[in-house]
Coordinates of C-alpha atoms in Angstrom, one line a residue:
M1311 CA 63.5 -131.9 60.8
H1312 CA 60.6 -130.1 62.6
T1313 CA 58.7 -127.9 60.3
A1314 CA 55.4 -126.0 60.8
T1315 CA 52.2 -127.3 59.4
A1316 CA 48.9 -125.5 58.6
R1317 CA 47.3 -124.3 61.7
S1318 CA 43.6 -124.2 62.5
Q1319 CA 42.2 -120.8 63.6
L1320 CA 40.9 -122.6 66.8
S1321 CA 44.3 -124.2 67.7
R1322 CA 46.8 -122.5 70.0
Y1323 CA 50.5 -122.1 69.6
K1324 CA 52.5 -124.7 71.5
V1325 CA 55.4 -123.6 73.7
F1326 CA 58.1 -125.8 75.2
I1327 CA 60.0 -124.5 78.2
L1328 CA 63.2 -126.2 79.6
T1329 CA 64.5 -124.8 82.9
T1330 CA 65.1 -125.9 86.5
D1331 CA 64.2 -122.5 87.8
E1332 CA 61.2 -123.1 90.2
R1333 CA 59.9 -119.5 89.7
V1334 CA 59.2 -120.2 86.1
A1335 CA 56.3 -122.6 86.4
P1336 CA 53.9 -120.2 88.3
E1337 CA 54.9 -117.2 86.1
A1338 CA 54.4 -119.2 82.9
E1339 CA 51.0 -120.5 84.2
Q1340 CA 49.9 -116.9 84.9
Y1341 CA 51.2 -115.1 81.8
L1342 CA 51.6 -117.7 79.1
A1343 CA 49.0 -120.4 79.7
P1344 CA 46.0 -118.2 78.9
D1345 CA 47.3 -117.7 75.4
Y1346 CA 49.5 -120.7 74.7
D1347 CA 49.6 -124.5 75.1
V1348 CA 52.6 -124.6 77.5
Q1349 CA 54.7 -127.7 78.4
L1350 CA 57.4 -127.4 81.1
F1351 CA 60.5 -129.7 81.2
Q1352 CA 63.2 -129.8 83.9
T1353 CA 65.8 -132.1 82.1
W1354 CA 67.2 -132.1 78.7
A1355 CA 66.4 -135.8 78.3
D1356 CA 62.7 -135.2 79.1
F1357 CA 62.6 -132.3 76.7
L1358 CA 64.2 -134.3 73.9
S1359 CA 61.8 -137.3 74.4
T1360 CA 58.8 -135.0 73.7
Y1361 CA 60.5 -132.8 71.1
K1362 CA 61.4 -135.7 68.9
K1363 CA 57.7 -136.7 68.6
D1364 CA 56.1 -133.3 68.6
F1365 CA 56.4 -129.8 67.0
A1366 CA 56.7 -126.7 69.1
D1367 CA 55.9 -123.3 67.7
A1368 CA 58.2 -121.7 70.3
I1369 CA 61.0 -123.2 72.4
L1370 CA 62.4 -121.4 75.5
I1371 CA 65.7 -123.0 76.6
D1372 CA 67.5 -122.3 79.8
I1373 CA 71.0 -122.9 78.4
D1374 CA 72.4 -123.5 82.0
T1375 CA 70.0 -126.5 82.3
V1376 CA 71.2 -128.5 79.3
G1377 CA 74.5 -129.9 80.6
E1378 CA 77.3 -129.4 83.0
R1379 CA 78.7 -126.4 81.0
T1380 CA 77.1 -123.4 79.4
E1381 CA 78.8 -124.5 76.2
D1382 CA 76.5 -127.6 76.2
G1383 CA 73.5 -125.2 76.2
L1384 CA 74.9 -123.2 73.3
A1385 CA 75.5 -126.3 71.3
A1386 CA 71.9 -127.3 72.0
L1387 CA 70.7 -124.0 70.6
A1388 CA 72.6 -124.5 67.4
E1389 CA 71.2 -128.1 67.1
L1390 CA 67.6 -126.9 67.7
R1391 CA 67.9 -124.1 65.2
T1392 CA 69.0 -126.6 62.5
S1393 CA 66.4 -129.2 63.4
A1394 CA 63.5 -126.8 64.0
P1395 CA 63.9 -123.9 61.5
D1396 CA 60.2 -122.9 61.8
S1397 CA 60.2 -122.7 65.6
V1398 CA 60.7 -119.4 67.5
L1399 CA 63.8 -120.1 69.6
V1400 CA 64.4 -118.1 72.9
A1401 CA 67.5 -118.5 75.1
L1402 CA 67.3 -118.0 78.8
T1403 CA 70.4 -117.7 81.0
R1404 CA 71.6 -116.5 84.4
S1405 CA 74.9 -115.3 83.0
N1406 CA 75.4 -111.8 81.7
S1407 CA 78.5 -112.8 79.8
R1408 CA 78.9 -110.9 76.6
R1409 CA 80.6 -113.9 75.0
I1410 CA 77.7 -116.2 75.8
R1411 CA 75.2 -113.6 74.4
Y1412 CA 77.2 -113.4 71.1
K1413 CA 77.4 -117.2 70.8
A1414 CA 73.6 -117.5 71.4
I1415 CA 72.9 -114.8 68.8
A1416 CA 75.3 -116.7 66.4
A1417 CA 73.0 -119.7 66.9
S1418 CA 70.2 -117.6 65.3
V1419 CA 68.0 -117.4 68.4
D1420 CA 65.0 -115.1 68.1
E1421 CA 65.4 -113.6 71.5
Y1422 CA 67.8 -113.7 74.5
F1423 CA 66.8 -113.2 78.2
I1424 CA 68.9 -112.9 81.3
A1425 CA 67.3 -114.2 84.6
P1426 CA 65.4 -113.1 86.4
I1427 CA 62.9 -112.5 83.6
S1428 CA 59.4 -111.0 83.3
F1429 CA 57.0 -113.5 81.7
Q1430 CA 54.8 -110.5 80.9
E1431 CA 57.6 -109.3 78.6
V1432 CA 58.2 -112.9 77.4
N1433 CA 54.5 -113.0 76.3
V1434 CA 54.8 -109.8 74.3
V1435 CA 58.1 -111.0 72.7
L1436 CA 56.6 -114.4 71.9
S1437 CA 53.5 -112.9 70.3
R1438 CA 55.6 -110.6 68.1
A1439 CA 58.1 -113.4 67.1
L1440 CA 55.4 -115.9 66.4
E1441 CA 53.5 -113.4 64.2
K1442 CA 56.7 -112.6 62.3
R1443 CA 57.6 -116.3 61.9
A1444 CA 54.1 -117.1 60.6
A1445 CA 54.4 -114.4 58.0
E1446 CA 57.9 -115.8 57.0
I1447 CA 56.4 -119.3 56.7
E1448 CA 53.5 -118.1 54.6
Y1449 CA 55.9 -116.1 52.3
R1450 CA 58.1 -119.2 51.8
K1451 CA 55.0 -121.3 51.0
E1452 CA 54.0 -118.7 48.4
Q1453 CA 57.5 -118.7 47.0
R1454 CA 57.5 -122.5 46.8
S1455 CA 54.0 -122.5 45.2
E1456 CA 55.2 -120.0 42.5
A1457 CA 58.4 -122.1 41.9
E1458 CA 56.2 -125.2 41.6
R1459 CA 54.0 -123.4 39.0
Q1460 CA 57.1 -122.4 37.0
S1461 CA 58.6 -125.9 36.8
F1462 CA 57.6 -129.6 37.2
Q1463 CA 60.0 -132.5 37.2
G1464 CA 62.5 -130.8 35.0
L1465 CA 59.9 -129.0 32.8
I1466 CA 60.0 -125.2 32.7
G1467 CA 56.9 -123.1 32.3
A1468 CA 54.2 -121.3 34.3
S1469 CA 51.7 -120.7 31.4
E1470 CA 48.2 -122.1 31.6
V1471 CA 48.8 -124.6 28.8
M1472 CA 51.8 -126.0 30.7
Q1473 CA 49.8 -126.2 33.9
R1474 CA 47.5 -128.5 32.0
V1475 CA 50.4 -130.6 30.9
Y1476 CA 51.7 -130.9 34.5
E1477 CA 48.2 -131.9 35.6
A1478 CA 48.0 -134.6 32.9
I1479 CA 51.4 -136.0 34.0
S1480 CA 50.4 -136.1 37.6
R1481 CA 47.2 -137.9 36.8
V1482 CA 48.9 -140.8 34.9
A1483 CA 52.4 -141.0 36.4
N1484 CA 51.4 -143.7 38.8
S1485 CA 49.7 -145.9 36.3
N1486 CA 51.2 -148.4 33.8
S1487 CA 49.1 -147.2 30.9
T1488 CA 50.8 -146.4 27.6
V1489 CA 51.2 -142.7 26.9
L1490 CA 51.4 -141.0 23.5
I1491 CA 53.0 -137.5 23.7
R1492 CA 52.0 -135.4 20.7
G1493 CA 53.9 -132.3 19.8
E1494 CA 56.1 -130.5 17.3
S1495 CA 59.8 -131.3 16.8
G1496 CA 61.9 -129.6 19.5
S1497 CA 58.9 -129.0 21.9
G1498 CA 60.4 -131.2 24.6
K1499 CA 58.5 -134.5 24.3
E1500 CA 61.4 -136.5 25.8
L1501 CA 61.4 -134.2 28.8
V1502 CA 57.7 -134.9 29.3
A1503 CA 58.4 -138.6 29.1
R1504 CA 61.2 -138.3 31.7
A1505 CA 58.9 -136.2 33.9
L1506 CA 56.2 -139.0 33.7
V1507 CA 58.8 -141.5 34.9
A1508 CA 60.3 -139.2 37.6
A1509 CA 56.8 -138.7 39.1
G1510 CA 55.9 -142.4 39.1
P1511 CA 56.9 -145.7 40.8
R1512 CA 59.5 -146.6 38.1
S1513 CA 61.6 -143.5 38.7
E1514 CA 64.6 -145.6 40.0
K1515 CA 64.2 -148.2 37.2
P1516 CA 65.8 -148.1 33.7
F1517 CA 64.7 -145.4 31.3
I1518 CA 65.6 -146.6 27.8
S1519 CA 65.1 -144.2 24.9
I1520 CA 65.2 -144.8 21.2
N1521 CA 64.6 -142.3 18.3
C1522 CA 62.9 -144.3 15.6
A1523 CA 63.6 -141.6 13.0
A1524 CA 67.4 -141.8 13.5
L1525 CA 67.9 -145.4 12.1
P1526 CA 66.6 -147.5 9.2
D1527 CA 64.0 -150.2 10.1
N1528 CA 66.5 -153.1 10.0
L1529 CA 68.8 -151.4 12.6
I1530 CA 65.8 -150.3 14.7
E1531 CA 64.6 -153.9 14.8
T1532 CA 68.0 -155.0 16.2
E1533 CA 68.1 -152.1 18.6
L1534 CA 64.6 -152.9 19.9
F1535 CA 64.6 -156.7 20.0
G1536 CA 68.3 -157.5 20.4
H1537 CA 69.9 -160.5 18.7
E1538 CA 71.6 -163.8 19.4
K1539 CA 75.2 -164.6 18.4
G1540 CA 75.3 -165.5 14.7
A1541 CA 71.8 -164.2 14.0
F1542 CA 73.4 -162.2 11.1
T1543 CA 76.9 -161.6 9.6
D1544 CA 78.1 -159.0 12.2
A1545 CA 76.4 -160.6 15.2
Q1546 CA 79.6 -161.7 16.9
V1547 CA 78.1 -161.7 20.4
A1548 CA 74.5 -161.9 21.7
R1549 CA 73.1 -158.5 22.7
P1550 CA 69.8 -157.6 24.5
G1551 CA 67.6 -155.1 22.8
H1552 CA 66.1 -151.9 24.2
I1553 CA 62.8 -153.7 25.2
E1554 CA 64.8 -156.2 27.4
L1555 CA 66.9 -153.4 28.8
A1556 CA 63.7 -151.6 29.8
H1557 CA 62.5 -154.5 32.0
A1558 CA 60.9 -153.2 35.2
G1559 CA 61.4 -149.7 33.8
T1560 CA 60.3 -147.5 30.9
L1561 CA 60.8 -147.7 27.1
F1562 CA 60.5 -144.3 25.4
M1563 CA 60.0 -144.5 21.6
D1564 CA 60.4 -141.1 20.0
E1565 CA 59.0 -140.4 16.5
I1566 CA 57.2 -143.7 16.5
A1567 CA 55.3 -142.7 13.3
T1568 CA 58.5 -143.5 11.3
L1569 CA 58.3 -147.3 12.1
G1570 CA 57.6 -149.4 9.1
L1571 CA 54.5 -151.6 9.1
P1572 CA 56.4 -154.9 9.7
L1573 CA 58.0 -153.5 12.8
Q1574 CA 54.7 -152.1 13.9
S1575 CA 53.3 -155.6 13.9
K1576 CA 56.2 -157.0 15.9
L1577 CA 55.9 -154.2 18.5
L1578 CA 52.1 -154.9 18.8
R1579 CA 52.8 -158.5 19.5
V1580 CA 55.2 -157.5 22.3
L1581 CA 52.6 -155.2 23.8
E1582 CA 49.9 -157.9 23.6
D1583 CA 51.9 -160.9 24.8
R1584 CA 54.4 -159.1 27.1
V1585 CA 57.2 -161.3 25.8
V1586 CA 60.1 -160.5 23.5
T1587 CA 62.2 -162.8 21.3
R1588 CA 65.7 -161.8 20.2
I1589 CA 66.5 -161.9 16.4
G1590 CA 67.8 -165.3 15.8
G1591 CA 66.5 -166.6 19.1
K1592 CA 63.8 -169.1 19.9
T1593 CA 63.2 -168.5 23.6
P1594 CA 60.6 -165.8 24.4
K1595 CA 61.4 -163.7 27.5
K1596 CA 58.8 -162.2 29.8
I1597 CA 59.2 -158.5 30.1
D1598 CA 57.5 -155.8 32.3
F1599 CA 57.9 -152.3 31.0
R1600 CA 55.9 -149.2 30.5
L1601 CA 55.8 -147.8 27.0
I1602 CA 55.8 -144.1 26.3
T1603 CA 55.8 -143.0 22.7
A1604 CA 56.0 -139.6 21.0
T1605 CA 55.3 -138.2 17.6
N1606 CA 55.1 -135.0 15.6
E1607 CA 52.8 -136.6 13.0
D1608 CA 49.0 -136.9 12.8
L1609 CA 48.8 -140.7 13.5
E1610 CA 45.0 -140.8 12.9
E1611 CA 45.6 -139.5 9.4
M1612 CA 48.4 -142.1 8.9
V1613 CA 45.9 -144.8 10.1
H1614 CA 43.4 -143.6 7.5
A1615 CA 46.1 -143.6 4.8
G1616 CA 47.1 -147.2 5.7
R1617 CA 50.6 -146.1 6.9
F1618 CA 50.1 -146.9 10.6
R1619 CA 48.3 -149.9 12.1
E1620 CA 45.0 -149.0 13.7
D1621 CA 45.3 -151.6 16.4
L1622 CA 48.8 -150.4 17.4
Y1623 CA 47.5 -146.8 17.4
Y1624 CA 44.8 -147.7 19.9
R1625 CA 47.3 -149.7 21.9
I1626 CA 49.8 -146.8 22.3
N1627 CA 47.2 -144.0 22.5
V1628 CA 45.6 -145.0 25.8
V1629 CA 46.6 -141.7 27.4
P1630 CA 47.4 -138.9 25.0
I1631 CA 49.3 -135.8 26.2
D1632 CA 49.4 -132.8 23.9
L1633 CA 52.5 -130.6 24.3
P1634 CA 52.0 -127.1 23.0
P1635 CA 54.5 -125.4 20.6
L1636 CA 56.6 -122.6 22.1
R1637 CA 54.7 -120.0 20.1
E1638 CA 51.5 -120.9 22.0
R1639 CA 53.3 -120.4 25.4
A1640 CA 55.1 -117.1 24.9
D1641 CA 54.6 -116.3 28.6
D1642 CA 57.2 -119.0 29.3
I1643 CA 59.9 -117.6 27.2
P1644 CA 61.4 -115.3 29.9
L1645 CA 61.6 -118.3 32.3
L1646 CA 63.2 -120.5 29.7
L1647 CA 65.7 -117.8 28.7
N1648 CA 66.8 -117.3 32.3
H1649 CA 67.0 -121.1 32.8
F1650 CA 69.3 -121.6 29.7
L1651 CA 71.3 -118.4 30.5
R1652 CA 72.2 -119.8 33.9
L1653 CA 72.8 -123.3 32.6
Y1654 CA 75.2 -122.3 29.8
S1655 CA 76.9 -119.6 31.8
D1656 CA 77.7 -122.1 34.5
L1657 CA 78.9 -124.7 32.0
N1658 CA 81.1 -122.1 30.3
R1659 CA 82.2 -120.5 33.6
V1660 CA 81.2 -117.0 32.5
P1661 CA 79.0 -114.4 34.3
V1662 CA 75.3 -114.6 33.7
K1663 CA 74.4 -111.9 31.2
Q1664 CA 71.3 -109.7 31.5
L1665 CA 68.6 -109.5 28.9
D1666 CA 67.5 -106.1 27.5
P1667 CA 63.7 -105.9 27.8
E1668 CA 63.4 -105.3 24.0
V1669 CA 65.2 -108.7 23.5
I1670 CA 62.5 -110.4 25.5
A1671 CA 59.8 -108.6 23.7
I1672 CA 61.2 -109.6 20.3
L1673 CA 61.7 -113.2 21.3
E1674 CA 58.1 -113.4 22.7
E1675 CA 56.9 -112.3 19.2
Y1676 CA 59.0 -114.7 17.2
S1677 CA 57.2 -117.9 16.0
W1678 CA 59.9 -120.4 17.0
P1679 CA 59.6 -123.0 14.3
G1680 CA 62.3 -125.1 16.1
N1681 CA 60.5 -124.6 19.5
I1682 CA 62.5 -125.0 22.7
R1683 CA 65.4 -126.6 21.0
E1684 CA 65.8 -123.5 18.8
L1685 CA 65.6 -121.2 21.9
E1686 CA 68.1 -123.3 23.8
N1687 CA 70.6 -123.2 20.9
L1688 CA 70.1 -119.5 20.5
T1689 CA 70.7 -118.9 24.2
Q1690 CA 73.9 -121.0 24.2
R1691 CA 75.2 -119.0 21.2
L1692 CA 74.4 -115.7 22.9
V1693 CA 76.2 -116.8 26.1
L1694 CA 79.4 -117.6 24.1
M1695 CA 79.3 -114.8 21.5
V1696 CA 78.1 -111.7 23.4
D1697 CA 81.0 -109.9 25.0
G1698 CA 79.2 -107.3 27.2
P1699 CA 77.1 -107.9 30.3
V1700 CA 73.8 -107.2 28.5
I1701 CA 72.3 -109.0 25.5
L1702 CA 70.8 -106.4 23.1
P1703 CA 68.5 -106.7 20.1
T1704 CA 71.5 -106.1 17.8
H1705 CA 73.0 -109.4 19.1
L1706 CA 70.0 -111.4 17.8
P1707 CA 70.2 -113.3 14.5
Q1708 CA 68.7 -111.4 11.5
Q1709 CA 66.1 -114.0 10.7
I1710 CA 64.6 -113.5 14.1
L1711 CA 64.6 -109.7 13.8
V1712 CA 62.9 -109.8 10.4
T1713 CA 60.3 -112.5 11.1
T1714 CA 58.9 -111.3 14.4
T1715 CA 55.2 -110.8 14.6
T1716 CA 55.6 -107.0 14.5
S1717 CA 57.6 -107.1 11.3
Q1718 CA 55.1 -109.5 9.7
E1719 CA 52.1 -107.4 10.7
A1720 CA 53.8 -104.3 9.3
M1721 CA 54.1 -106.0 5.9
L1722 CA 50.6 -107.5 5.7
I1723 CA 48.3 -105.8 3.2
P1724 CA 44.6 -106.4 3.6
E1725 CA 42.2 -106.6 0.7
E1726 CA 41.0 -103.1 1.1
G1727 CA 44.6 -101.8 1.0
V1728 CA 46.4 -99.5 3.4
N1729 CA 47.2 -95.8 3.7
F1730 CA 51.0 -96.0 2.9
D1731 CA 51.8 -92.5 4.5
E1732 CA 50.0 -93.4 7.7
E1733 CA 51.7 -96.8 7.9
M1734 CA 55.1 -95.2 7.4
A1735 CA 54.4 -92.5 10.0
R1736 CA 53.4 -95.3 12.5
I1737 CA 56.6 -97.2 11.9
E1738 CA 58.7 -94.0 12.0
A1739 CA 57.1 -93.1 15.4
A1740 CA 57.7 -96.6 16.7
Y1741 CA 61.4 -96.4 15.9
V1742 CA 61.8 -92.9 17.4
G1743 CA 60.0 -94.1 20.6
A1744 CA 62.1 -97.2 20.9
A1745 CA 65.3 -95.2 20.4
L1746 CA 64.3 -92.7 23.1
R1747 CA 63.5 -95.6 25.5
R1748 CA 66.9 -97.1 24.8
S1749 CA 68.7 -93.8 25.4
G1750 CA 66.9 -93.0 28.6
G1751 CA 64.9 -90.2 27.0
S1752 CA 68.0 -88.5 25.5
K1753 CA 67.2 -87.1 22.0
V1754 CA 71.0 -86.9 21.2
G1755 CA 71.4 -90.5 22.2
A1756 CA 68.3 -91.5 20.2
A1757 CA 69.6 -89.7 17.1
R1758 CA 72.9 -91.5 17.4
L1759 CA 71.1 -94.9 17.6
L1760 CA 69.1 -94.1 14.5
H1761 CA 72.1 -92.6 12.6
M1762 CA 70.6 -89.2 12.1
D1763 CA 71.5 -85.7 13.3
K1764 CA 69.9 -84.2 16.4
Q1765 CA 67.9 -81.6 14.4
K1766 CA 66.1 -84.3 12.6
M1767 CA 65.4 -86.1 15.8
H1768 CA 63.9 -83.0 17.4
Y1769 CA 61.8 -82.5 14.2
L1770 CA 60.5 -86.1 14.4
C1771 CA 59.7 -85.8 18.1
R1772 CA 57.7 -82.7 17.5
K1773 CA 56.0 -84.3 14.4
H1774 CA 54.8 -87.3 16.4
G1775 CA 54.3 -85.6 19.7
I1776 CA 56.8 -87.8 21.7
G1777 CA 59.8 -87.3 23.8
R1778 CA 60.6 -84.4 26.2
D1779 CA 62.0 -81.1 25.3

């Protein structure tokens, strides 16, 4: 596909013209050559030979020149529009057939001329079309740039803290260094591991994942190292372990802090010697894999407490990546909400619901102890349980409503105390204002939302100086 690239201010637009009309060359020389780099072709074959190797900002095609039939020229227009979406495409023809004109327009040409044509006019049209196309290309580039800011290899987030995570991933993706991902439970550590792999040279190789906290040490040892037939009572057949299965690829060990000290020693030997021996086996096997680990614990503190081997810690902590909790990236919550809303709406084959702005505000203030996993589960539940087209604050779980930052701040009492009447007035005014916004400024509607009569609503509005009469 031919696409536009960045253009130097000193460079000129390149224009390809295909036609057998002998009058075109001198006219193009007079009216186009001063402003554009013009190349003329008399046969479709010559045009294609150059076109396949070079990008043209504008292509003028005499559709009567392409083949024996006008239909061949129309087919060429459609082909060029597909293969050169960033080029300005102009159709030239000697036919004034309305059918041909419609078909050319259907091929998404930018302009259509019937011979004889004025190249003075062509120059004006090209200038306008190229300016418009340049603006479109710049807009698409900006849109792509914004999309890239909002996501990276399956990770969602445009916040500054996530930009730093993306940068860290990009820096180490192509190396074989071990990576330690540190972050709270539910913050997306495995997604970061997968992003590291997707951005690196092992993206097409095995990605083997094990959660060390999900199994006792004796079972984790079997899972990691595999076993030979007869190695223990239930070992009816030989089985490779996760380390072997990760050969040429990546082994991701989540919650590595839960490994017992004996298993830590065995893992350290594998990392140092790059060989693995199955349980009950005698033949070491050479292995090549990249290790990525993750934890929500303070491994340095565990090292000082003697619960984690210092030498293993330094071996796995060559490159640390710190993943922020969701409460530290509240700006990403709307993006994540929209992502999960679309995902679970598609999975459940239901229309995508809209989010009331107050819902977003409440969720941005919530502390998210369960991080992204909690947000994903909440969104999935809302998709399934909310009947209407809009998700409202009343649809949110009570524990979120009562533990938002606003609620917490309202209940905090500083050492010097608070003026109770002033605090109550502030909260009262906040509720009245929120109800008026929800009701579109209608005091009757606001009174209904707050379960009070309209006389009281009018009184409160006058008292706090809010709302319109």
